[in-house]
GROMACS .gro file of N, CA and C in nm:
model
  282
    1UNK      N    1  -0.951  -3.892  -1.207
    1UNK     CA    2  -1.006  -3.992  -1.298
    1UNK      C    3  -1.156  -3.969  -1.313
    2UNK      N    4  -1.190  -3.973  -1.455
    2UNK     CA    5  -1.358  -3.950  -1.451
    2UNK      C    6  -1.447  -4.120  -1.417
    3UNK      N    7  -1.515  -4.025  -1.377
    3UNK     CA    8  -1.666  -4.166  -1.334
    3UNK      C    9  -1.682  -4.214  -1.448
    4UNK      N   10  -1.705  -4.356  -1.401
    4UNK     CA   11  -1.723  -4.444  -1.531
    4UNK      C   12  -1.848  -4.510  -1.434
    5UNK      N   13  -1.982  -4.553  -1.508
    5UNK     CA   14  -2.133  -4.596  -1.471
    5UNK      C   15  -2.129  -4.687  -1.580
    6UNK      N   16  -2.181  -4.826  -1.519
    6UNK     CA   17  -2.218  -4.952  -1.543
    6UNK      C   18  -2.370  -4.943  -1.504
    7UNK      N   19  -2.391  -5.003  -1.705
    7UNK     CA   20  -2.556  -4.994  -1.735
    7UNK      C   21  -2.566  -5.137  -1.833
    8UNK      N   22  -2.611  -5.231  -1.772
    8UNK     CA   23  -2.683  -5.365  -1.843
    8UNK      C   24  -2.557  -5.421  -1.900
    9UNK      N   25  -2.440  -5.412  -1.840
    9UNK     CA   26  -2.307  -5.490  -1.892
    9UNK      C   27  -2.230  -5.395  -1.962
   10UNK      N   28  -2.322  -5.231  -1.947
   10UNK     CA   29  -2.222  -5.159  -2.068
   10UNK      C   30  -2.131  -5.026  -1.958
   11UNK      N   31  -2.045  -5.022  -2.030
   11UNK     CA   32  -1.980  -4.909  -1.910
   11UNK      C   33  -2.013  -4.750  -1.980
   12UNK      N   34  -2.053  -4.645  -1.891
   12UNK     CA   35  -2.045  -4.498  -1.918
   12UNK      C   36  -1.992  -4.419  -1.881
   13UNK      N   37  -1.904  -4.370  -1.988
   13UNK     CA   38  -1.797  -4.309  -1.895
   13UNK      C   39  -1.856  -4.119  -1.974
   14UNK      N   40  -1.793  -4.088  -1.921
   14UNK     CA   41  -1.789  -3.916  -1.927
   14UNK      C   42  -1.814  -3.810  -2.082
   15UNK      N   43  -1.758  -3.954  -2.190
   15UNK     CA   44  -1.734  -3.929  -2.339
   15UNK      C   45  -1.901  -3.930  -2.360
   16UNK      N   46  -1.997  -4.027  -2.345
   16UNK     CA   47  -2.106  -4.077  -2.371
   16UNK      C   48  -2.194  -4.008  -2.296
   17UNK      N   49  -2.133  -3.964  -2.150
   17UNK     CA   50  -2.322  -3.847  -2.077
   17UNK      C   51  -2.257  -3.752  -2.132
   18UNK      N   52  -2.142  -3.660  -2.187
   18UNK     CA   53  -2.123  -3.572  -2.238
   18UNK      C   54  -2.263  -3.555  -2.392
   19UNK      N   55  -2.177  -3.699  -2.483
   19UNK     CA   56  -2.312  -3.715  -2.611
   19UNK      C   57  -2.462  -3.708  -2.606
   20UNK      N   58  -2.469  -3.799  -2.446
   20UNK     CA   59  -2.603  -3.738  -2.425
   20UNK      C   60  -2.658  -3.611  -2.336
   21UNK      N   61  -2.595  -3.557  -2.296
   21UNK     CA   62  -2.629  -3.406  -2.290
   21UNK      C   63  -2.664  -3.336  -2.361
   22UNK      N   64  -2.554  -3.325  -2.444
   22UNK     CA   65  -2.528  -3.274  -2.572
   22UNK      C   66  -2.689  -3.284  -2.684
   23UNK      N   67  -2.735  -3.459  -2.703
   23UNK     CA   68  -2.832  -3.463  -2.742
   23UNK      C   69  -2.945  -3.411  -2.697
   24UNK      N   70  -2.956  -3.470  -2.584
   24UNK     CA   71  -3.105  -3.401  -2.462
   24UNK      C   72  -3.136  -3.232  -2.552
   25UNK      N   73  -2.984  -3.169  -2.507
   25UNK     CA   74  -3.012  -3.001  -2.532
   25UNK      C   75  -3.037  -2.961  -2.704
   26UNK      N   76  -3.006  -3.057  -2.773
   26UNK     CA   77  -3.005  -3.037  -2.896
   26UNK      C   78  -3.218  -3.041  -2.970
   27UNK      N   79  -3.274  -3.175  -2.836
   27UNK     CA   80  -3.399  -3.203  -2.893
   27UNK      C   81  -3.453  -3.152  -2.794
   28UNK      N   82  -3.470  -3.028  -2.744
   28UNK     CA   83  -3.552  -2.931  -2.609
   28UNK      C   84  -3.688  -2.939  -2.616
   29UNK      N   85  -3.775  -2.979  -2.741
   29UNK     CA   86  -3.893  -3.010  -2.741
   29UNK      C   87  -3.974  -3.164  -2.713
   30UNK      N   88  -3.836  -3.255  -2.748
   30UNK     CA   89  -3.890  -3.408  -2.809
   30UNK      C   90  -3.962  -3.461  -2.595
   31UNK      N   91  -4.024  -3.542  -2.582
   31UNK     CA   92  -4.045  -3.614  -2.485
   31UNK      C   93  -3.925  -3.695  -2.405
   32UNK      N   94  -3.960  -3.773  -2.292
   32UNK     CA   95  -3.893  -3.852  -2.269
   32UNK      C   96  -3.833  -3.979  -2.346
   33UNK      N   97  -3.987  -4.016  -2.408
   33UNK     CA   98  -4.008  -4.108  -2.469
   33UNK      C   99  -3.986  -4.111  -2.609
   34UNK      N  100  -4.008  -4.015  -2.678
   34UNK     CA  101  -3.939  -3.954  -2.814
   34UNK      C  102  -3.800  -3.958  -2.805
   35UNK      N  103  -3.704  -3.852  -2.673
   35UNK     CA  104  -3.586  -3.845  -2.680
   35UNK      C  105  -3.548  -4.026  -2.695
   36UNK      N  106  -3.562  -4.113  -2.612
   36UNK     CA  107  -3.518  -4.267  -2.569
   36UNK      C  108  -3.567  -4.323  -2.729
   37UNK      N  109  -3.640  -4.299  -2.840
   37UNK     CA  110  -3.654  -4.330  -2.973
   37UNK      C  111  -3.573  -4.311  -3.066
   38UNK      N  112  -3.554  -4.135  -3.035
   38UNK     CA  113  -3.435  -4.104  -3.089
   38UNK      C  114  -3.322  -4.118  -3.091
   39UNK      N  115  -3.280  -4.178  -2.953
   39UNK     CA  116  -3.151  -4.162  -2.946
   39UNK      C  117  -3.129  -4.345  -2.949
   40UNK      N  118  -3.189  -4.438  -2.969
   40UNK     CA  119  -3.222  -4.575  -3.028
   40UNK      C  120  -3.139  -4.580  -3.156
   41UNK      N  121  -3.221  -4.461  -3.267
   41UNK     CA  122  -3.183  -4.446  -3.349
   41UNK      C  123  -3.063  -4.424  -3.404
   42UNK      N  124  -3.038  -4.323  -3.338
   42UNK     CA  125  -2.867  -4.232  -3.393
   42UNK      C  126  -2.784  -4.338  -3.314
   43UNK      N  127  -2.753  -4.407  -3.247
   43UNK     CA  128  -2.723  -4.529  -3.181
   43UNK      C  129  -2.673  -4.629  -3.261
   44UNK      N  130  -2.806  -4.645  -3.358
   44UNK     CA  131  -2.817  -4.824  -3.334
   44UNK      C  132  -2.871  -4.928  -3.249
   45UNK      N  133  -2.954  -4.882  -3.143
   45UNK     CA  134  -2.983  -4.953  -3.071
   45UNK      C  135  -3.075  -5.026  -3.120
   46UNK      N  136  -3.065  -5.187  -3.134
   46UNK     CA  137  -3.146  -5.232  -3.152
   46UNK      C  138  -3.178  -5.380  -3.151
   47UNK      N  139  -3.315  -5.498  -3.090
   47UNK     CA  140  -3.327  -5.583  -3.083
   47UNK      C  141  -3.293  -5.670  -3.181
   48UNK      N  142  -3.269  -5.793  -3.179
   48UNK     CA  143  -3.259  -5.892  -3.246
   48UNK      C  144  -3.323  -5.898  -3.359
   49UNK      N  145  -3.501  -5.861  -3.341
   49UNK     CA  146  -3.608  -5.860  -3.413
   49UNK      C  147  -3.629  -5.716  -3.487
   50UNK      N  148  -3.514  -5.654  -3.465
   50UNK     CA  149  -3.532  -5.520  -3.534
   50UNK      C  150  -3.611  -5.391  -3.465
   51UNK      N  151  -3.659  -5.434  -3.342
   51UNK     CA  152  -3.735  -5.338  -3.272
   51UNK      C  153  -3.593  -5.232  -3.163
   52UNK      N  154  -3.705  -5.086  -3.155
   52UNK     CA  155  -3.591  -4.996  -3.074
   52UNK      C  156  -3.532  -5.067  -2.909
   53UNK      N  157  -3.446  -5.051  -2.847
   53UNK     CA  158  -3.440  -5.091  -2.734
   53UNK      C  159  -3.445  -5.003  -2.638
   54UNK      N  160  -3.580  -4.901  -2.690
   54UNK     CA  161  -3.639  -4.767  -2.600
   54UNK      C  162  -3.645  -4.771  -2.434
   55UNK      N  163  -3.721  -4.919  -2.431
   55UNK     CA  164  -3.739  -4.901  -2.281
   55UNK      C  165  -3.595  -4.929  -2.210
   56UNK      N  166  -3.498  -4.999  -2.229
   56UNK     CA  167  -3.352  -5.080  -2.205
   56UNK      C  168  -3.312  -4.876  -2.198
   57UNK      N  169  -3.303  -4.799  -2.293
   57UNK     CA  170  -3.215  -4.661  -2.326
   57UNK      C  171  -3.295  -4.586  -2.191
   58UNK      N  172  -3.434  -4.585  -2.194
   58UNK     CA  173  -3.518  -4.491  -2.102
   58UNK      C  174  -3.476  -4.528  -1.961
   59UNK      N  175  -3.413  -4.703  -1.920
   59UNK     CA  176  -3.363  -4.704  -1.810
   59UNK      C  177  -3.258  -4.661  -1.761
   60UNK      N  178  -3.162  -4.624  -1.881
   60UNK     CA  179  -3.018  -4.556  -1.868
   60UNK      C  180  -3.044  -4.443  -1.892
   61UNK      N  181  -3.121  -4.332  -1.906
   61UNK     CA  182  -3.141  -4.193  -1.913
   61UNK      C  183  -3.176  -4.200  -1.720
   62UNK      N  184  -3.288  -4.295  -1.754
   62UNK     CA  185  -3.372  -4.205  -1.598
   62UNK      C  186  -3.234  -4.218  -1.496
   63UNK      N  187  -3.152  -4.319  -1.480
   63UNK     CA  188  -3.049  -4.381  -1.418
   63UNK      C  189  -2.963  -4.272  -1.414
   64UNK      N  190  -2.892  -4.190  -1.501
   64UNK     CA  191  -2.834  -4.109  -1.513
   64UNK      C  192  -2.873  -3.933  -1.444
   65UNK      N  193  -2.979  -3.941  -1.461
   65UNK     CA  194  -3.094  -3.838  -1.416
   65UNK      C  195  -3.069  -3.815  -1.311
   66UNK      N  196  -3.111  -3.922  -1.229
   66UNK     CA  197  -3.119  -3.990  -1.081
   66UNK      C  198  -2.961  -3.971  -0.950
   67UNK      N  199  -2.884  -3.981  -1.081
   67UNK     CA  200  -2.750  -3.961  -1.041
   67UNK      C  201  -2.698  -3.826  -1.069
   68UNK      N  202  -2.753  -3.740  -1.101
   68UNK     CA  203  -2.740  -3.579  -1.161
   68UNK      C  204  -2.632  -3.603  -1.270
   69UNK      N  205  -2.623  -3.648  -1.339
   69UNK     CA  206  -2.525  -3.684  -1.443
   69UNK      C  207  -2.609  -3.583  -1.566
   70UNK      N  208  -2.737  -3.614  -1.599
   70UNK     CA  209  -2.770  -3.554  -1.683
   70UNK      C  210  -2.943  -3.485  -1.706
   71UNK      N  211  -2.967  -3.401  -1.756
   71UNK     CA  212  -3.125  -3.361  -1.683
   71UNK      C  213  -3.189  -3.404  -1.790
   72UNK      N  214  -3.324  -3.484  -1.786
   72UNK     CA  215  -3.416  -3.492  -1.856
   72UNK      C  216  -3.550  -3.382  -1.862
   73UNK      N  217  -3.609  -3.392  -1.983
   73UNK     CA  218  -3.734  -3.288  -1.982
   73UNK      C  219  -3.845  -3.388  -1.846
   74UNK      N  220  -3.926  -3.289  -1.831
   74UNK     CA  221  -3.997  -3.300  -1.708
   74UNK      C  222  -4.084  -3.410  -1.752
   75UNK      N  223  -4.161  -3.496  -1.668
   75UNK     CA  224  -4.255  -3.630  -1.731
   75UNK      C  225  -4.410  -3.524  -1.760
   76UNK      N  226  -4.443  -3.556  -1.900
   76UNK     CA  227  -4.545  -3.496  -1.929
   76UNK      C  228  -4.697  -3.559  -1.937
   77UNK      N  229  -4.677  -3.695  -1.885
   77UNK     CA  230  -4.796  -3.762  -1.869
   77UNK      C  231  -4.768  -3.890  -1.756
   78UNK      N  232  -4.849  -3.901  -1.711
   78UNK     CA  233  -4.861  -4.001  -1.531
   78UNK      C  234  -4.915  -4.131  -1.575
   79UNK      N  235  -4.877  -4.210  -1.587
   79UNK     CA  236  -4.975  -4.362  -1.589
   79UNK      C  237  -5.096  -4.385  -1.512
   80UNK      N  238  -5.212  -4.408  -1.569
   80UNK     CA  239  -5.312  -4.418  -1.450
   80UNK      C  240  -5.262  -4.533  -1.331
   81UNK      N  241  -5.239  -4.644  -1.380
   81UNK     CA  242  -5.213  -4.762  -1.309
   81UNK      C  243  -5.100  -4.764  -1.221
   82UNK      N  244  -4.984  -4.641  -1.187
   82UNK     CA  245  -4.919  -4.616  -1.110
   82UNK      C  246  -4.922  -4.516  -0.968
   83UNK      N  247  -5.125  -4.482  -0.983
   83UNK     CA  248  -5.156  -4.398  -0.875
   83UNK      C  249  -5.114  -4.447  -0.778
   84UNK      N  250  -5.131  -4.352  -0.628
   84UNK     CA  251  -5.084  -4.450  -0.532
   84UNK      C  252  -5.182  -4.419  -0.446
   85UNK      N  253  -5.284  -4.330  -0.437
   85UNK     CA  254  -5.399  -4.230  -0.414
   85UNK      C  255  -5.503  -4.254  -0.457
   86UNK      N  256  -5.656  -4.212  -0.404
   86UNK     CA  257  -5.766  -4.213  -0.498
   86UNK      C  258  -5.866  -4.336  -0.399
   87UNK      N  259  -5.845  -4.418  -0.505
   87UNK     CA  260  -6.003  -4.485  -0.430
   87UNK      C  261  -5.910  -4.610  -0.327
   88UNK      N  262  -5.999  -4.613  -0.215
   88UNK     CA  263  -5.958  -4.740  -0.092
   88UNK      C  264  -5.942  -4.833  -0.178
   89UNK      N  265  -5.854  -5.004  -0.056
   89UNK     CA  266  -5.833  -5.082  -0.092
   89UNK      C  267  -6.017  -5.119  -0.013
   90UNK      N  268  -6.018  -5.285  -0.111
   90UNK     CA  269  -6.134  -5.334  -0.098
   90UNK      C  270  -6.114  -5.359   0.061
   91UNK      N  271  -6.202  -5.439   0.088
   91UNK     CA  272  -6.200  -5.511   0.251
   91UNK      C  273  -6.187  -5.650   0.171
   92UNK      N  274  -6.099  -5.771   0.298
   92UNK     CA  275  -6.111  -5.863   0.302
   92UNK      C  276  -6.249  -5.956   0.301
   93UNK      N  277  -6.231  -6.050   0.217
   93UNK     CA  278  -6.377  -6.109   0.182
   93UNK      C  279  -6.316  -6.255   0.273
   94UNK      N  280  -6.406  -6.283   0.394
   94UNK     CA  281  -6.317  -6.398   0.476
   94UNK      C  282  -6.477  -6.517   0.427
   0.00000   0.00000   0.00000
């Protein structure tokens, strides 16, 4: 029996990381964040208000990733605000 993965109430089964494989290898240049736009798109994915549901898709890519189900392109830019390194914490001001 193939694996079936539960993502935000939705089930993934084997038919769908197949599609997105399939996609990933099809857009070898696009970003993380481009691919999770794109694939919004060809989808349908989308809010109430008409907006993509990029970040909701980018949590079911990385999720999948994570689980070797499917490979994403490499992260091509770091958030500053997620360093974990760099300058000390302050001292306590008593």
């Amino acid at each position: 029996m193939a694996e079936t993965w539960r993502y935000r109430g939705q089930q993934i089964g084997s038919e769908q990381i197949a599609f997105l494989q399939e996609f990933i290898r099809t857009h070898p240049t696009s970003s993380r964040w481009k691919l999770s736009r794109q694939l919004c798109e060809a989808l349908g994915w989308k809010q109430a208000n008409g907006a993509l549901r990029d970040v909701v898709c980018r949590g079911l890519l990385l999720m999948l990733e994570r689980a070797g189900q499917i490979e994403l392109p490499p992260v091509r830019r770091h958030i500053r605000g997620q360093r974990r390194t760099g300058r000390p914490r302050p001292e306590a001001v008593l």
